[in-house]
mmCIF file of C-alpha atoms and ligand atoms in Angstrom:
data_model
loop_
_atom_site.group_PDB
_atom_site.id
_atom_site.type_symbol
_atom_site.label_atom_id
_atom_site.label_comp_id
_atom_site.label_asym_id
_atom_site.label_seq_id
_atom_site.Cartn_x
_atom_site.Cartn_y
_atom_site.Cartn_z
ATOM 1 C CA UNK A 28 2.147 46.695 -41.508
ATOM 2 C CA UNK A 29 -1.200 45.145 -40.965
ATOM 3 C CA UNK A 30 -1.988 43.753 -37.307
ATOM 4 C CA UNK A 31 -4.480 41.418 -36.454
ATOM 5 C CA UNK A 32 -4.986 40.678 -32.258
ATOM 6 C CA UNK A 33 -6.525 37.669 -30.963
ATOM 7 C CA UNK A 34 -8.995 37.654 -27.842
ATOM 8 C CA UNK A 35 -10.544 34.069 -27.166
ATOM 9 C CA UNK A 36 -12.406 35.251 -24.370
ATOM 10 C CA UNK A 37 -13.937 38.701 -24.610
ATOM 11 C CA UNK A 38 -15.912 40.462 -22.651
ATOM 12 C CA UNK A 39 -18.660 42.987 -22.840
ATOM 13 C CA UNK A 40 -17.673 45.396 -19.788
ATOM 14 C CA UNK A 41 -20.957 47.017 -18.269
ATOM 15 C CA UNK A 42 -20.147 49.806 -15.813
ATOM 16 C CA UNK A 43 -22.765 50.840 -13.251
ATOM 17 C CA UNK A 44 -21.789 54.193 -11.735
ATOM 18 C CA UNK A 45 -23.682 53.860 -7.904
ATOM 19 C CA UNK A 46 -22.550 56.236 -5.422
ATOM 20 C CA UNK A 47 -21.843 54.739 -2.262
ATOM 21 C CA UNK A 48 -22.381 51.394 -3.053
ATOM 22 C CA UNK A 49 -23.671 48.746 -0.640
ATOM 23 C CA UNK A 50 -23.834 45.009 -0.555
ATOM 24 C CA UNK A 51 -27.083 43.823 0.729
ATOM 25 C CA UNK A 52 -29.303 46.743 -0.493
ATOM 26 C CA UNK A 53 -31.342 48.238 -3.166
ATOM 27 C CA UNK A 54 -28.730 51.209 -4.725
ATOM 28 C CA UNK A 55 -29.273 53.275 -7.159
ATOM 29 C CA UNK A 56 -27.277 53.755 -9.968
ATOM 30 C CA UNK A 57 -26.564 57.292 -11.845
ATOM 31 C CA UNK A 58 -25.259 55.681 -15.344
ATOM 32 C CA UNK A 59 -24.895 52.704 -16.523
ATOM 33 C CA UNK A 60 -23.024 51.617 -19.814
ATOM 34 C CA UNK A 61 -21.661 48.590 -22.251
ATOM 35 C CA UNK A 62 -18.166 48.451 -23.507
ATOM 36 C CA UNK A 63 -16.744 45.951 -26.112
ATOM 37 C CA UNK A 64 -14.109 44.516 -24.328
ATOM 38 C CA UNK A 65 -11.291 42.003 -23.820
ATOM 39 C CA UNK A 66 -7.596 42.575 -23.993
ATOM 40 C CA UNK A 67 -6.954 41.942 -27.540
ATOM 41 C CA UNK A 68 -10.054 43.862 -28.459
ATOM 42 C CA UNK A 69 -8.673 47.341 -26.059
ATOM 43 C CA UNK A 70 -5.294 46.925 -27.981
ATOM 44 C CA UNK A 71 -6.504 46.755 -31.603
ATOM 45 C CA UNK A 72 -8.804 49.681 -30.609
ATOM 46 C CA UNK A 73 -5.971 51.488 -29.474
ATOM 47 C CA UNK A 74 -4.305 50.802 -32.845
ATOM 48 C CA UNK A 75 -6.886 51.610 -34.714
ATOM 49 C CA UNK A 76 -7.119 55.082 -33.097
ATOM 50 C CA UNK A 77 -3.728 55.309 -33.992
ATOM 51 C CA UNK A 78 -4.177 55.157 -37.658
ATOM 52 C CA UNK A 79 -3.162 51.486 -37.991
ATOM 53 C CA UNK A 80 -4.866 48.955 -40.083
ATOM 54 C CA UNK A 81 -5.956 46.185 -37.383
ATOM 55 C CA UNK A 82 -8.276 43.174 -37.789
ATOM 56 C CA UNK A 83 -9.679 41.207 -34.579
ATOM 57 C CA UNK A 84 -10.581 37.756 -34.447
ATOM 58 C CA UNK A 85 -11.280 35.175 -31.337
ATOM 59 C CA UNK A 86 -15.081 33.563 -30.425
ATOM 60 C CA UNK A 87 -18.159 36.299 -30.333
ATOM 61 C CA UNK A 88 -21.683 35.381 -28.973
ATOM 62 C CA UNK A 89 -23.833 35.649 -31.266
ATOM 63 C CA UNK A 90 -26.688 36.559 -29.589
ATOM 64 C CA UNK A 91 -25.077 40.188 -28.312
ATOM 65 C CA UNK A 92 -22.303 40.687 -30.732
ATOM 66 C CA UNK A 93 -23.568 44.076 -31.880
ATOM 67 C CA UNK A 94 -22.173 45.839 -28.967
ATOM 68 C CA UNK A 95 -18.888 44.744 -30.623
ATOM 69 C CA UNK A 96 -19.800 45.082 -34.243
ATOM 70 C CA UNK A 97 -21.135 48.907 -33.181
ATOM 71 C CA UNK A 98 -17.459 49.531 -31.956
ATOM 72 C CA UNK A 99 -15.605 47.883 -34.379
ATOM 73 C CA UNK A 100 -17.659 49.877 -36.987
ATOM 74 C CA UNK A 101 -17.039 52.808 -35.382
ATOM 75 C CA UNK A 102 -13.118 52.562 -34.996
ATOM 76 C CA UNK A 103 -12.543 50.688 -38.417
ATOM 77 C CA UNK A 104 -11.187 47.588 -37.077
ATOM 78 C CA UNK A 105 -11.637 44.265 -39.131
ATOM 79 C CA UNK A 106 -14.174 42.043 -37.864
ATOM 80 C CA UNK A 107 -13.008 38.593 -38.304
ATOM 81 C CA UNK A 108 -13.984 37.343 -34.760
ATOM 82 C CA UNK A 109 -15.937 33.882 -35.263
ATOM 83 C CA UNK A 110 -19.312 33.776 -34.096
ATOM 84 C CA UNK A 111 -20.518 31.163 -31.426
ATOM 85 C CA UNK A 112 -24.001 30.010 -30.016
ATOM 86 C CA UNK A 113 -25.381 32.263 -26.890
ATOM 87 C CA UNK A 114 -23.664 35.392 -25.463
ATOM 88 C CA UNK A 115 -20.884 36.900 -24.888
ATOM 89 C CA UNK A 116 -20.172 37.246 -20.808
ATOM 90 C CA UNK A 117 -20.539 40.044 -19.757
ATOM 91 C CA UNK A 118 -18.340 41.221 -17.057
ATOM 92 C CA UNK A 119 -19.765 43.818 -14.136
ATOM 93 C CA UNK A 120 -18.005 47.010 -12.537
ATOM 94 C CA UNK A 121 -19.720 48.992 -10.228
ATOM 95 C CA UNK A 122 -17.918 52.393 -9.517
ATOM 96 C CA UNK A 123 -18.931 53.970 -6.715
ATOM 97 C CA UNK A 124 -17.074 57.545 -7.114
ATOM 98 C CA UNK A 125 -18.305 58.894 -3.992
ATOM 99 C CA UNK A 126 -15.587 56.691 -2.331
ATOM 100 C CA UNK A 127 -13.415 56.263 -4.775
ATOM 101 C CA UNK A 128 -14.065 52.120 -5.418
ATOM 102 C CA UNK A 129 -14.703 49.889 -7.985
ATOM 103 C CA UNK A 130 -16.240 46.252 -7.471
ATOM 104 C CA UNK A 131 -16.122 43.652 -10.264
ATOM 105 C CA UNK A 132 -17.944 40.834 -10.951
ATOM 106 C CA UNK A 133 -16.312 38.678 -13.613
ATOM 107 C CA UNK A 134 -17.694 35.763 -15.189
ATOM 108 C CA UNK A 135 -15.734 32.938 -17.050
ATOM 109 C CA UNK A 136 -16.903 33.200 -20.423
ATOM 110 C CA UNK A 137 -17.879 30.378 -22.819
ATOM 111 C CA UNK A 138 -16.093 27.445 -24.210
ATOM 112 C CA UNK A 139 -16.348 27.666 -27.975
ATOM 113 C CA UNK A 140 -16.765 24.053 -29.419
ATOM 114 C CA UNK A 141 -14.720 21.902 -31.799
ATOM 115 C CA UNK A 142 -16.569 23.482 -34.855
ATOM 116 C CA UNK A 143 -15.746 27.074 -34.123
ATOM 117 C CA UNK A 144 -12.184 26.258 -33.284
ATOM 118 C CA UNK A 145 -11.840 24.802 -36.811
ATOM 119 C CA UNK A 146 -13.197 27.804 -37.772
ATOM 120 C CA UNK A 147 -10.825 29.986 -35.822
ATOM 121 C CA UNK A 148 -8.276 28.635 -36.975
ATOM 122 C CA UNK A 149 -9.475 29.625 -40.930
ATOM 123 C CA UNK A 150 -9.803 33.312 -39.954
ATOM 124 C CA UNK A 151 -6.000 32.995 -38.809
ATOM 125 C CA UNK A 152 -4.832 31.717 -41.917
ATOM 126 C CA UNK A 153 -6.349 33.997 -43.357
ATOM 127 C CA UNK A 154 -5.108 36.391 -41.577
ATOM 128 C CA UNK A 155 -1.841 35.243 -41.759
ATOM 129 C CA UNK A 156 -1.644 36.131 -45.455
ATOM 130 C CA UNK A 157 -2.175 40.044 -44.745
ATOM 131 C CA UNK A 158 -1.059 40.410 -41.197
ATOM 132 C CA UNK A 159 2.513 40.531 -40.035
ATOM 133 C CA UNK A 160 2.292 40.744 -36.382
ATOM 134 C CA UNK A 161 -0.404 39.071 -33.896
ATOM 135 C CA UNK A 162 -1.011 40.104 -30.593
ATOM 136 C CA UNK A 163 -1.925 37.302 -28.467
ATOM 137 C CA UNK A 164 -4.089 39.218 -25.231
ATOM 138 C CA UNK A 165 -5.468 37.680 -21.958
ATOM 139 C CA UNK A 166 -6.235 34.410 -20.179
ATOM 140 C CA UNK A 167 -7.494 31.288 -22.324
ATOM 141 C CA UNK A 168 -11.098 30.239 -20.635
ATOM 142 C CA UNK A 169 -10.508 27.315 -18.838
ATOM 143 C CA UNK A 170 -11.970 24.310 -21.282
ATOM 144 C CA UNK A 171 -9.884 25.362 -23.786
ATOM 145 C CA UNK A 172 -6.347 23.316 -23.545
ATOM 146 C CA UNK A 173 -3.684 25.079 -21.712
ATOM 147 C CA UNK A 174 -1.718 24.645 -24.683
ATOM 148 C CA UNK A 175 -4.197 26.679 -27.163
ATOM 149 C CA UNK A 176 -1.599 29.607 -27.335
ATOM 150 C CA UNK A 177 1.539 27.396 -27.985
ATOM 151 C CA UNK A 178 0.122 26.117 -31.127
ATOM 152 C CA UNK A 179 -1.369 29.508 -32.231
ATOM 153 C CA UNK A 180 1.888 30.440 -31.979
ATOM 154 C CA UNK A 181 3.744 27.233 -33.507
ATOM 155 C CA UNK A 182 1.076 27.847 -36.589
ATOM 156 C CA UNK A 183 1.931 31.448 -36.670
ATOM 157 C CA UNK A 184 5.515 30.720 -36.334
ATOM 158 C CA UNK A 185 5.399 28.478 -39.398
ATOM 159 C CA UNK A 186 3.605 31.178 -41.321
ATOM 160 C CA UNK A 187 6.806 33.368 -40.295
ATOM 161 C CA UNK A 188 4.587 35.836 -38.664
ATOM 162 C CA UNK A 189 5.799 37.998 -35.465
ATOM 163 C CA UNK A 190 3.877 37.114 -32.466
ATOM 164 C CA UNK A 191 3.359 39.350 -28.971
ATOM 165 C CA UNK A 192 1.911 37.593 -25.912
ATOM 166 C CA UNK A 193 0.243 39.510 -22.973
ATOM 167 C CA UNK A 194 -0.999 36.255 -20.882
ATOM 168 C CA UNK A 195 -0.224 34.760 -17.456
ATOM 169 C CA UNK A 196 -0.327 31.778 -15.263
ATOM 170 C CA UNK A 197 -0.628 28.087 -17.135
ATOM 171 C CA UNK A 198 -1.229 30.046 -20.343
ATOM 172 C CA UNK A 199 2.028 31.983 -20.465
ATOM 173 C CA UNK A 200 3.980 28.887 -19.160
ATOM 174 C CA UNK A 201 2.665 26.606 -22.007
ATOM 175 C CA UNK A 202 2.918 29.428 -24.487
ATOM 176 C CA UNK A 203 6.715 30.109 -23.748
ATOM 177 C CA UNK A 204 7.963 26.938 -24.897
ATOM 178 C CA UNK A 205 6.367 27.728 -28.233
ATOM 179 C CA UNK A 206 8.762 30.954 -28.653
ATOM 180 C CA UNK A 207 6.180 34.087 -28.746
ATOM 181 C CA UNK A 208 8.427 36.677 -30.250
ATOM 182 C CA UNK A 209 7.872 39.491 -27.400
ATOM 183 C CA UNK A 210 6.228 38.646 -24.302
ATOM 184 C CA UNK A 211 4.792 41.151 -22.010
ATOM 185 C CA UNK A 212 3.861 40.200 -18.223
ATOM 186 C CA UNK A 213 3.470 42.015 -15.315
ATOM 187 C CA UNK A 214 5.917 41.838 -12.667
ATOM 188 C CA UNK A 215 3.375 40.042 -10.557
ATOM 189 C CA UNK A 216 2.513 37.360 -13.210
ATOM 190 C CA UNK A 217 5.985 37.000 -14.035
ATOM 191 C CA UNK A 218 6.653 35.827 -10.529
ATOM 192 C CA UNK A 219 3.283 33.779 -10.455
ATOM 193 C CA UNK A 220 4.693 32.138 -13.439
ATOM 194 C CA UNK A 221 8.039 31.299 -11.607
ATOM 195 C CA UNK A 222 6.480 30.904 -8.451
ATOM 196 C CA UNK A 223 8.915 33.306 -7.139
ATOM 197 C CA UNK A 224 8.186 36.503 -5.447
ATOM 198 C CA UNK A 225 10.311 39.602 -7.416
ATOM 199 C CA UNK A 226 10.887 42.194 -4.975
ATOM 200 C CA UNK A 227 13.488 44.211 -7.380
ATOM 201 C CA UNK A 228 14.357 45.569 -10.927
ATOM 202 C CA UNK A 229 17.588 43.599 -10.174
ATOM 203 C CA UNK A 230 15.565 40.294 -9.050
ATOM 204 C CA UNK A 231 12.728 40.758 -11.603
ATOM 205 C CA UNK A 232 15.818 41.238 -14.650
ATOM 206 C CA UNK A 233 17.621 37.840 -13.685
ATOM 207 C CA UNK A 234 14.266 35.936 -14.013
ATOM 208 C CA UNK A 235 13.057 37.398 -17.363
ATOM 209 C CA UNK A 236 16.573 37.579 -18.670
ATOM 210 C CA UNK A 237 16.743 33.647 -18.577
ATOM 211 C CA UNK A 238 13.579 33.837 -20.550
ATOM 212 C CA UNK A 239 15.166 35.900 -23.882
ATOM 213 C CA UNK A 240 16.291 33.466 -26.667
ATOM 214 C CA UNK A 241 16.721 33.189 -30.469
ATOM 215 C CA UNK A 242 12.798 32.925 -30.441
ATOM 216 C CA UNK A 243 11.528 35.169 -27.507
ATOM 217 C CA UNK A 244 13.906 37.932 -28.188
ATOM 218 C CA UNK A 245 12.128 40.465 -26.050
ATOM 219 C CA UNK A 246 10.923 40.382 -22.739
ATOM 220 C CA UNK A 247 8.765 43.138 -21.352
ATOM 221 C CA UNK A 248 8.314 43.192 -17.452
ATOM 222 C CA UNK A 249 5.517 45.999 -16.401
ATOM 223 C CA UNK A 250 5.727 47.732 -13.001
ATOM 224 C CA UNK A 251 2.576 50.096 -12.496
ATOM 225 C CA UNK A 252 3.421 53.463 -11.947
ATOM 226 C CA UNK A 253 7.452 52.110 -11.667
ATOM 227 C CA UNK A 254 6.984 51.879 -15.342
ATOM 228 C CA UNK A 255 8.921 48.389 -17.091
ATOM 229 C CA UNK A 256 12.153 46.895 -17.852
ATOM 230 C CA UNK A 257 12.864 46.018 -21.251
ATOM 231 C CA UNK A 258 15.115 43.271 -22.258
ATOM 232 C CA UNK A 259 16.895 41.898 -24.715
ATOM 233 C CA UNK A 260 19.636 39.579 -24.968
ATOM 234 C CA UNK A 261 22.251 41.899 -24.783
ATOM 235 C CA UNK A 262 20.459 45.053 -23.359
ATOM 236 C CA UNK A 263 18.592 46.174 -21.266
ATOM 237 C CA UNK A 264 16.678 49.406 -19.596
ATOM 238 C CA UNK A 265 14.464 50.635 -17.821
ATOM 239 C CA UNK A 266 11.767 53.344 -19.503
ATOM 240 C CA UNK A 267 9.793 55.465 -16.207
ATOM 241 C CA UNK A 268 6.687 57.705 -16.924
ATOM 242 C CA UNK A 269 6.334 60.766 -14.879
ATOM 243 C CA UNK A 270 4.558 60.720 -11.618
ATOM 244 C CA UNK A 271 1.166 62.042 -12.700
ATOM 245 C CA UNK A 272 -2.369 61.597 -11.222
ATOM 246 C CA UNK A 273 -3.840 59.010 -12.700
ATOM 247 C CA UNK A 274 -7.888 57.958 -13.477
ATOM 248 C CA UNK A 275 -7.635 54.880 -13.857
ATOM 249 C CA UNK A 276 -5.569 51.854 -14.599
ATOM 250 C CA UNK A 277 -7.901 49.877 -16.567
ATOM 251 C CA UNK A 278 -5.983 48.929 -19.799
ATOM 252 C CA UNK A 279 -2.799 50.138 -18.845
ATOM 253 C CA UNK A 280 -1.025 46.918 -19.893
ATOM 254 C CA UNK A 281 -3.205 46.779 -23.308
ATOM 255 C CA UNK A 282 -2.394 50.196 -24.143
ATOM 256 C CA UNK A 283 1.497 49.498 -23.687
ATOM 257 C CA UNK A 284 1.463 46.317 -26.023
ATOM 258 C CA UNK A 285 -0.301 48.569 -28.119
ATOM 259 C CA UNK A 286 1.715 51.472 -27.929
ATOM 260 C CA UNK A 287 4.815 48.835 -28.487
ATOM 261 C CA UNK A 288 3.438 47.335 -31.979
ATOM 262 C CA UNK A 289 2.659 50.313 -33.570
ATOM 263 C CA UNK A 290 6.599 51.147 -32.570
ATOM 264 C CA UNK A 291 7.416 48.129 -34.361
ATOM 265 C CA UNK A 292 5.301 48.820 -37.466
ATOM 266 C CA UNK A 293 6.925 52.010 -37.667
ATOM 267 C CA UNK A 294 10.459 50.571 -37.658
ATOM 268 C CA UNK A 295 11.869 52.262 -34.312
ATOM 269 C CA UNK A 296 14.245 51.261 -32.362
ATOM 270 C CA UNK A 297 13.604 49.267 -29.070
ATOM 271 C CA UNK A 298 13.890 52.404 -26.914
ATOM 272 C CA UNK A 299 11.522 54.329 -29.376
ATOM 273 C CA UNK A 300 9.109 51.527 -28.864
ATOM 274 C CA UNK A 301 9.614 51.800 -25.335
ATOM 275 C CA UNK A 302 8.869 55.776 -25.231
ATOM 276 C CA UNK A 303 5.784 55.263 -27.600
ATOM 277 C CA UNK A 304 4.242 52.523 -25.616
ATOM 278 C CA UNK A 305 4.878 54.169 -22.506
ATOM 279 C CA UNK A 306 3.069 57.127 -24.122
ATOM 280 C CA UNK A 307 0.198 55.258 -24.522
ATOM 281 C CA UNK A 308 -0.189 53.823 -21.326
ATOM 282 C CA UNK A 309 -0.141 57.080 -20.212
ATOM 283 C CA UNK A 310 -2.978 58.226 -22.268
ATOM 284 C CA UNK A 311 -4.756 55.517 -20.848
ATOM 285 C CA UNK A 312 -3.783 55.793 -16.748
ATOM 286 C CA UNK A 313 -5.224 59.566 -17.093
ATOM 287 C CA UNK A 314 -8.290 59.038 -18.690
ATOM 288 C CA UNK A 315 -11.341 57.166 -18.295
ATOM 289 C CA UNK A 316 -12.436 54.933 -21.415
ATOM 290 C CA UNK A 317 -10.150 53.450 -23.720
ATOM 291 C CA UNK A 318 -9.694 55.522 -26.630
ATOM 292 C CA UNK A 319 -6.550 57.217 -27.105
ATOM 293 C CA UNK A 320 -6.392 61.159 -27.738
ATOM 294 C CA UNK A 321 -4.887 63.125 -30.449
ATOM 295 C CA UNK A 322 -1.106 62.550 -31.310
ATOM 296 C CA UNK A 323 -0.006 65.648 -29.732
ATOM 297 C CA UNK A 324 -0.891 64.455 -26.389
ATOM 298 C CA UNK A 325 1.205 61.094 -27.489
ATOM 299 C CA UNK A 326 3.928 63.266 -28.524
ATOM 300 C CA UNK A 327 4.094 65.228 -25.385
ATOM 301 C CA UNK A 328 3.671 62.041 -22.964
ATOM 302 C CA UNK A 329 6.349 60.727 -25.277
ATOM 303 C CA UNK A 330 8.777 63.585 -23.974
ATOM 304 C CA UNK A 331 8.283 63.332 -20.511
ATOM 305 C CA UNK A 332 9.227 59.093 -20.602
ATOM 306 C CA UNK A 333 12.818 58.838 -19.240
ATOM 307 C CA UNK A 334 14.997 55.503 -20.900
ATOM 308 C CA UNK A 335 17.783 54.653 -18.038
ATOM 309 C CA UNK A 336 20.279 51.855 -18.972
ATOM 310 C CA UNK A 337 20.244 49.000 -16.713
ATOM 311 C CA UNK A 338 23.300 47.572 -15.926
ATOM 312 C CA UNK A 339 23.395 44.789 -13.885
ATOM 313 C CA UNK A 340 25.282 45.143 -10.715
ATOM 314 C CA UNK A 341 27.570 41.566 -9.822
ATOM 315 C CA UNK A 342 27.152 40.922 -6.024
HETATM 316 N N1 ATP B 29 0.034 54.640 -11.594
HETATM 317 C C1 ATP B 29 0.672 54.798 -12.748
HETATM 318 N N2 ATP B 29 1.352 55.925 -13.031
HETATM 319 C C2 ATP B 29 2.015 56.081 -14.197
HETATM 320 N N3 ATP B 29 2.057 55.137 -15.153
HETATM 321 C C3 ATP B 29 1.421 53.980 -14.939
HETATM 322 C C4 ATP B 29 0.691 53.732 -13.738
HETATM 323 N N4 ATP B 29 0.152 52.497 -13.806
HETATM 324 C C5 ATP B 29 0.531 51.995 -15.014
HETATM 325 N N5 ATP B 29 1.291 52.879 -15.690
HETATM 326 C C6 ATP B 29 1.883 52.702 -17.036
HETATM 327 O O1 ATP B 29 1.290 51.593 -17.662
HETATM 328 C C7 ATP B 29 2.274 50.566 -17.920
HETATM 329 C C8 ATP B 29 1.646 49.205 -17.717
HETATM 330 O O2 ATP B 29 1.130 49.132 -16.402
HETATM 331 P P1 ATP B 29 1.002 47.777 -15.557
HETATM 332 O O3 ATP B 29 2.367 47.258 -15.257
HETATM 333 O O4 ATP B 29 0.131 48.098 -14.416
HETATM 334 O O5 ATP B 29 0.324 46.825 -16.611
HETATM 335 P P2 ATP B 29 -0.612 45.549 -16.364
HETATM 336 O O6 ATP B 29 -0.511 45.091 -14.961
HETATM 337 O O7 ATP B 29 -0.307 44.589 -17.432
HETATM 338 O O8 ATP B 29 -2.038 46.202 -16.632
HETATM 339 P P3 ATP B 29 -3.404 45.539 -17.091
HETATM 340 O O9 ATP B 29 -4.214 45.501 -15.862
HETATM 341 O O10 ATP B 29 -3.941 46.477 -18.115
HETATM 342 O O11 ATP B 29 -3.097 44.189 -17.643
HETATM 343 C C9 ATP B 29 3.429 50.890 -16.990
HETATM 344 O O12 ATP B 29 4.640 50.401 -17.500
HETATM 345 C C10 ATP B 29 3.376 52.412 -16.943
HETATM 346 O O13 ATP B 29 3.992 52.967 -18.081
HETATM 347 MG MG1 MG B 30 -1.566 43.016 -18.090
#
């Protein structure tokens, strides 16, 4: 099964390693480096790592794409990302390690114009012919209509291809009425969404449960280190990592969508899926970077992931 993900606004992530950072003064930094970045690009890179055969597409300054191009050379993923006029933003973390913090600095990213989005949309059919599942990762920039996922995935939809969204806010709430196939928020941007706060498994499990329907057949709610509930329409459960110590939890969320999709392209059950993504976000929670290591750590992570039946309690 080919995959293809979809990132309309990337991000080229530079990290500045400064020990004891401080505003208002000259620092010094120890290290400073450029990642390709965006959700949709971590999670084809994760797939790629994998083995999978992944293509990317979305809107790419031109003027530094070869950060980008460099990585997708180097982890055999499918360029099909449409170039645009300027750069791509380029999004600032400064770690200070001394004290264990990390300060970003995010900018909002270009809005690609009417000619690239006709564009887009040619990679995608394109696409569409080879790839059976998209992955549809991260916010839409705002000048781009709210409803730019919903008919992605109405298109998609028509081309009988399986779509997974990893969005929030206005984005997910437009998107959902076009019937994504999995979708994958957070517990926090699932209440965002709602405008409810979700204090429970029990609380968060009635909200996403009236969210599973003949189109949206799975609905993934993500917890941090409480790991994520799992529904479908007549099942669900709950899969829990181990308590480990973690690195960081950059990418956590990409590396489970991930993790989940190359589940699905190797025909596994749901609560296969479940253990392999879980695996993955593991990999990524205890290391720094975004690649994901050899299969036998994925196979031992894999082990340790407990799958507990929820069964919902009547009060
Ligand atoms: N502290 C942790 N300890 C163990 N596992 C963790 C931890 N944080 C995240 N994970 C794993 O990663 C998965 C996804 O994490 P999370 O719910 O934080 O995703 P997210 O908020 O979408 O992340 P992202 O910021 O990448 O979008 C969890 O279900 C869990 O398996
Ligand atoms: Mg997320």
């Amino acid at each position: 099964m080919k995959i293809a993900t979809i990132t309309v606004n990337p991000a080229i992530d530079q990290t500045v390693s400064v020990d004891n950072f401080q505003t208002g003064a000259v620092n010094r930094s120890r290290d400073m480096r450029f990642d390709a970045g965006g959700k949709g690009v971590n999670v084809a890179s994760f797939l790629a790592d994998y083995g999978l055969n992944v293509a990317v597409t979305g809107f790419l300054g031109e003027e530094n794409a070869d950060v980008f191009e460099r990585h997708f050379a180097r982890k055999k993923i499918e360029d099909r990302f449409v170039r645009v006029p300027g750069e791509t933003r380029v999004n600032i973390k400064i770690m200070d390690e001394a004290n264990q913090v990390t300060t970003d600095l995010n900018t909002p990213g270009q809005i690609p114009g009417e000619y690239a989005i006709t564009r887009f949309y040619e990679q995608i059919e394109a696409l569409a012919q080879t790839c059976e599942c998209f992955v549809l990762s991260g916010n839409i920039q705002a000048g781009l209509p709210a409803d730019f996922y919903a008919e992605l995935i109405a298109f998609l939809k028509s081309k009988k291809r399986m779509t997974v969204l990893d969005t929030s806010g206005e984005a997910l709430s437009a998107a959902l009425k076009a019937g994504p196939n999995i979708i994958k928020p957070n517990i926090d941007e699932l209440g965002a969404m709602l405008n409810q706060s979700l204090n429970s498994i029990e609380e968060a499990h009635a909200a996403a449960i009236a969210l599973v329907n003949d189109d949206t057949k799975i609905v993934i709610i993500s917890m941090g280190s409480d790991g994520a509930l799992f529904i479908e329409k007549n099942a669900a459960f709950i899969v829990r990592p181990p308590s480990i110590s973690i690195k960081s939890t950059v990418g956590a969320g990409d590396a489970m969508v991930a993790g989940l999709v190359a589940g699905l392209s190797k025909k596994l059950s749901l609560q296969e899926c479940a253990r392999l993504a879980t695996a993955f976000s593991l990999s990524a929670v205890t290391r720094l970077g975004r690649d994901l290591p050899a299969s036998d750590v994925i196979n031992e992570f894999q082990k340790q992931v407990e799958i507990i039946p929820f069964v919902v309690t009547k009060s």
